[in-house]
Short mmCIF file of C-alpha atoms in Angstrom, two decimals:
data_model
loop_
_atom_site.label_atom_id
_atom_site.label_comp_id
_atom_site.label_asym_id
_atom_site.label_seq_id
_atom_site.Cartn_x
_atom_site.Cartn_y
_atom_site.Cartn_z
CA ASP A 275 12.74 16.87 0.30
CA ALA A 276 11.03 13.64 -0.02
CA ASP A 277 7.52 13.94 2.83
CA VAL A 278 8.15 9.80 3.23
CA THR A 279 12.36 8.58 3.91
CA GLN A 280 13.41 5.15 4.18
CA THR A 281 16.65 3.68 4.96
CA PRO A 282 18.58 2.07 3.00
CA ARG A 283 16.80 2.26 0.18
CA ASN A 284 18.52 -1.36 -0.30
CA ARG A 285 20.44 -3.70 2.14
CA ILE A 286 22.29 -7.04 1.12
CA THR A 287 22.40 -8.94 4.58
CA LYS A 288 23.30 -12.42 5.20
CA THR A 289 20.61 -15.06 7.51
CA GLY A 290 20.94 -14.71 11.21
CA LYS A 291 21.81 -11.20 11.17
CA ARG A 292 20.02 -8.07 12.83
CA ILE A 293 18.76 -5.46 10.56
CA MET A 294 17.19 -2.61 11.52
CA LEU A 295 15.26 -0.49 8.53
CA GLU A 296 14.45 3.80 9.38
CA CYS A 297 12.25 5.41 8.37
CA SER A 298 10.76 8.91 8.83
CA GLN A 299 8.43 11.56 7.67
CA THR A 300 7.56 14.90 8.05
CA LYS A 301 3.56 14.75 7.04
CA GLY A 302 2.82 15.82 10.68
CA HIS A 303 0.79 12.87 10.32
CA ASP A 304 0.08 10.32 13.75
CA ARG A 305 -0.09 7.41 12.30
CA MET A 306 2.74 4.87 10.50
CA TYR A 307 3.16 1.46 9.02
CA TRP A 308 5.06 -1.36 7.29
CA TYR A 309 4.52 -3.25 4.78
CA ARG A 310 6.32 -5.40 2.93
CA GLN A 311 5.30 -6.70 -0.84
CA ASP A 312 6.26 -9.69 -2.58
CA PRO A 313 5.69 -10.39 -6.47
CA GLY A 314 1.39 -11.30 -6.50
CA LEU A 315 1.16 -11.34 -3.26
CA GLY A 316 0.43 -7.31 -2.65
CA LEU A 317 1.49 -4.76 0.83
CA ARG A 318 0.76 -6.96 3.56
CA LEU A 319 0.91 -5.33 6.96
CA ILE A 320 3.40 -6.51 9.61
CA TYR A 321 3.23 -3.60 12.25
CA TYR A 322 1.11 0.15 12.44
CA SER A 323 1.54 2.35 15.80
CA PHE A 324 -1.18 5.29 16.06
CA ASP A 325 1.28 7.15 17.97
CA VAL A 326 3.71 6.74 19.67
CA LYS A 327 3.10 5.34 22.64
CA ASP A 328 0.82 2.65 20.44
CA ILE A 329 1.72 0.11 18.46
CA ASN A 330 -0.12 -2.93 16.84
CA LYS A 331 0.66 -6.43 14.84
CA GLY A 332 -0.55 -7.08 11.57
CA GLU A 333 -0.87 -9.80 9.49
CA ILE A 334 2.55 -10.90 9.57
CA SER A 335 4.13 -10.33 12.27
CA ASP A 336 6.68 -12.97 13.05
CA GLY A 337 9.87 -12.74 12.90
CA TYR A 338 9.33 -8.63 13.06
CA SER A 339 9.44 -6.10 15.89
CA VAL A 340 9.30 -1.82 15.88
CA SER A 341 10.33 1.48 17.36
CA ARG A 342 8.14 4.36 17.72
CA GLN A 343 10.96 6.39 18.93
CA ALA A 344 9.06 9.69 17.99
CA GLN A 345 5.92 10.67 15.82
CA ALA A 346 7.91 11.00 12.58
CA LYS A 347 9.90 8.11 13.27
CA PHE A 348 9.31 3.74 13.22
CA SER A 349 11.76 0.78 12.54
CA LEU A 350 11.10 -2.17 11.82
CA SER A 351 13.98 -4.77 12.83
CA LEU A 352 14.43 -8.40 11.63
CA GLU A 353 15.99 -10.00 14.58
CA SER A 354 17.28 -12.95 12.92
CA ALA A 355 16.69 -12.30 8.76
CA ILE A 356 16.03 -15.25 7.45
CA PRO A 357 15.88 -15.15 2.99
CA ASN A 358 12.08 -15.79 2.95
CA GLN A 359 11.96 -11.80 4.43
CA THR A 360 13.45 -10.55 1.26
CA ALA A 361 11.27 -8.34 -0.42
CA LEU A 362 10.47 -5.13 -0.96
CA TYR A 363 9.46 -2.72 2.41
CA PHE A 364 7.68 0.04 2.67
CA CYS A 365 6.68 2.89 5.41
CA ALA A 366 3.50 4.62 5.32
CA THR A 367 1.67 7.37 7.10
CA SER A 368 -1.96 8.33 7.34
CA ASP A 369 -3.13 11.02 9.46
CA LEU A 370 -6.58 10.67 12.00
CA GLY A 371 -9.63 9.41 9.91
CA GLY A 372 -10.18 6.14 7.38
CA ALA A 373 -10.65 9.11 4.55
CA GLU A 374 -7.24 10.16 4.26
CA THR A 375 -4.98 7.93 2.42
CA GLN A 376 -1.50 6.97 3.55
CA TYR A 377 1.61 8.27 1.51
CA PHE A 378 4.35 5.79 0.89
CA GLY A 379 8.03 6.30 1.56
CA PRO A 380 10.13 4.95 -1.77
CA GLY A 381 11.40 1.11 -0.45
CA THR A 382 13.38 -0.49 0.98
CA ARG A 383 15.05 -3.49 -1.40
CA LEU A 384 16.07 -6.38 1.31
CA LEU A 385 17.72 -9.23 -0.15
CA VAL A 386 18.99 -12.17 2.59
CA LEU A 387 21.39 -14.06 1.61
CA GLY B 196 -11.99 -13.10 7.24
CA GLN B 197 -10.90 -10.25 4.61
CA ASN B 198 -10.21 -10.43 1.06
CA ILE B 199 -9.60 -8.78 -1.57
CA ASP B 200 -9.73 -9.58 -5.25
CA GLN B 201 -7.71 -8.31 -8.59
CA PRO B 202 -7.39 -9.63 -11.96
CA THR B 203 -3.50 -10.49 -12.17
CA GLU B 204 -2.29 -8.94 -15.36
CA MET B 205 -4.45 -6.91 -18.41
CA THR B 206 -3.12 -5.13 -21.55
CA ALA B 207 -4.80 -2.37 -22.97
CA THR B 208 -3.79 0.56 -26.76
CA GLU B 209 -2.85 3.57 -26.14
CA GLY B 210 -5.45 5.65 -27.13
CA ALA B 211 -8.13 2.36 -25.42
CA ILE B 212 -10.20 2.79 -22.78
CA VAL B 213 -9.77 -0.14 -20.24
CA GLN B 214 -11.15 -1.10 -16.29
CA ILE B 215 -9.94 -2.73 -13.51
CA ASN B 216 -12.02 -4.57 -11.13
CA CYS B 217 -11.48 -5.46 -7.60
CA THR B 218 -14.07 -6.82 -5.37
CA TYR B 219 -14.24 -6.49 -1.20
CA GLN B 220 -15.33 -8.44 1.88
CA THR B 221 -13.73 -7.11 4.96
CA SER B 222 -14.27 -6.94 8.96
CA GLY B 223 -16.34 -3.44 8.89
CA PHE B 224 -15.31 -0.74 6.12
CA ASN B 225 -14.66 2.89 6.03
CA GLY B 226 -13.79 2.97 1.84
CA LEU B 227 -11.97 1.54 -1.28
CA PHE B 228 -9.16 2.97 -1.86
CA TRP B 229 -7.10 2.47 -5.61
CA TYR B 230 -3.54 3.93 -6.06
CA GLN B 231 -0.87 3.32 -8.77
CA GLN B 232 2.64 1.23 -8.51
CA HIS B 233 5.52 1.87 -11.06
CA ALA B 234 7.81 -0.31 -11.36
CA GLY B 235 10.57 -0.91 -8.04
CA GLU B 236 8.23 2.57 -6.73
CA ALA B 237 5.92 3.20 -4.00
CA PRO B 238 2.25 3.67 -4.39
CA THR B 239 0.90 6.89 -5.85
CA PHE B 240 -3.26 7.58 -4.20
CA LEU B 241 -5.14 7.85 -7.37
CA SER B 242 -8.90 8.09 -5.71
CA TYR B 243 -11.00 7.27 -3.01
CA ASN B 244 -14.17 6.25 -2.87
CA VAL B 245 -16.39 5.78 0.87
CA LEU B 246 -20.50 6.72 -1.04
CA ASP B 247 -21.61 4.13 -3.19
CA GLY B 248 -21.24 6.05 -6.67
CA LEU B 249 -18.55 7.15 -9.57
CA GLU B 250 -16.22 9.41 -9.54
CA GLU B 251 -14.37 10.80 -12.32
CA LYS B 252 -10.54 12.71 -11.94
CA GLY B 253 -9.83 13.63 -15.11
CA ARG B 254 -8.93 10.14 -17.17
CA PHE B 255 -9.12 8.15 -14.16
CA SER B 256 -12.50 7.61 -12.68
CA SER B 257 -13.51 5.30 -9.84
CA PHE B 258 -16.64 2.89 -8.80
CA LEU B 259 -17.85 1.93 -5.68
CA SER B 260 -21.21 -0.41 -4.88
CA ARG B 261 -21.03 -1.33 -0.87
CA SER B 262 -23.36 -3.75 -1.59
CA LYS B 263 -21.41 -6.05 -3.86
CA GLY B 264 -18.60 -5.58 -2.98
CA TYR B 265 -17.96 -4.14 -5.69
CA SER B 266 -15.07 -1.33 -7.10
CA TYR B 267 -13.28 -0.31 -10.97
CA LEU B 268 -11.19 1.11 -12.13
CA LEU B 269 -11.34 3.15 -15.37
CA LEU B 270 -8.75 4.82 -17.04
CA LYS B 271 -9.42 6.55 -20.58
CA GLU B 272 -7.05 7.72 -23.54
CA LEU B 273 -4.15 5.28 -22.51
CA GLN B 274 -0.89 6.60 -22.32
CA MET B 275 2.04 4.26 -22.14
CA LYS B 276 2.99 6.76 -18.93
CA ASP B 277 -0.26 4.19 -17.33
CA SER B 278 2.10 0.88 -17.56
CA ALA B 279 1.76 0.07 -13.79
CA SER B 280 0.50 -2.37 -11.01
CA TYR B 281 -3.01 -0.92 -10.16
CA LEU B 282 -3.65 -1.78 -6.16
CA CYS B 283 -6.96 -1.84 -5.02
CA ALA B 284 -7.60 -1.27 -1.43
CA ALA B 285 -10.45 -1.34 1.86
CA VAL B 286 -9.91 0.07 4.83
CA ASP B 287 -12.00 -0.68 7.73
CA ASN B 288 -14.10 1.19 10.02
CA TYR B 289 -11.94 4.55 12.12
CA GLY B 290 -9.60 3.28 9.53
CA GLN B 291 -7.89 1.64 11.17
CA ASN B 292 -6.54 -0.98 8.95
CA PHE B 293 -5.61 -0.46 5.39
CA VAL B 294 -5.59 -3.83 3.43
CA PHE B 295 -4.53 -4.45 0.28
CA GLY B 296 -5.61 -6.84 -3.11
CA PRO B 297 -2.70 -8.40 -5.55
CA GLY B 298 -2.36 -5.71 -7.57
CA THR B 299 -3.34 -5.41 -11.03
CA ARG B 300 -0.26 -5.51 -13.39
CA LEU B 301 -1.89 -3.34 -16.77
CA SER B 302 0.76 -3.08 -20.11
CA VAL B 303 -0.20 -0.12 -22.44
CA LEU B 304 0.90 -1.31 -25.70
CA PRO B 305 1.38 0.83 -28.98
#
């Protein structure tokens, strides 16, 4: 079984709709991250959380919100989706310390019409 | 500010050697990661450097110069399956933030 899972894997929605992307991990890591990836722009950090009671904004948090329901679960919400939020979204986890790499989920491909 | 720069695309021939460069400017520094990402898939870890010098791991090696804000990934004996994007990421102090470069798309030709 995969260590980091994301649901759904693909999603098409309409402008103005609220949607939630979910991430679960079995690695026992404290740190979880949400990124979006657009062609030519690399991975950009949306939000990150270092434990259940810790939520931090990343580079591009506007239009997004998150919830850390448990150590293993970190959800990303788009309150009112817009077309420029069409992207590939990745969840990632890491353990404490800078030497620990991030482990990525398989990604969610979102299309906002 | 924080900035990571890498070439957008590179092309190389099967069996050859290719070097992918990365320059970075970050507020605080606690290491440099390289990831491989095949199209539509998740990035996967390749290497980590925190001290100056070369780290070798099979066909892949990574080099870091902290004073120059520079790293490179060296791929030897290229194979077709090495066609992918290669992401450079710098970590700030305490590993609080990973800053990713735009990625270098490598095409390996027969």
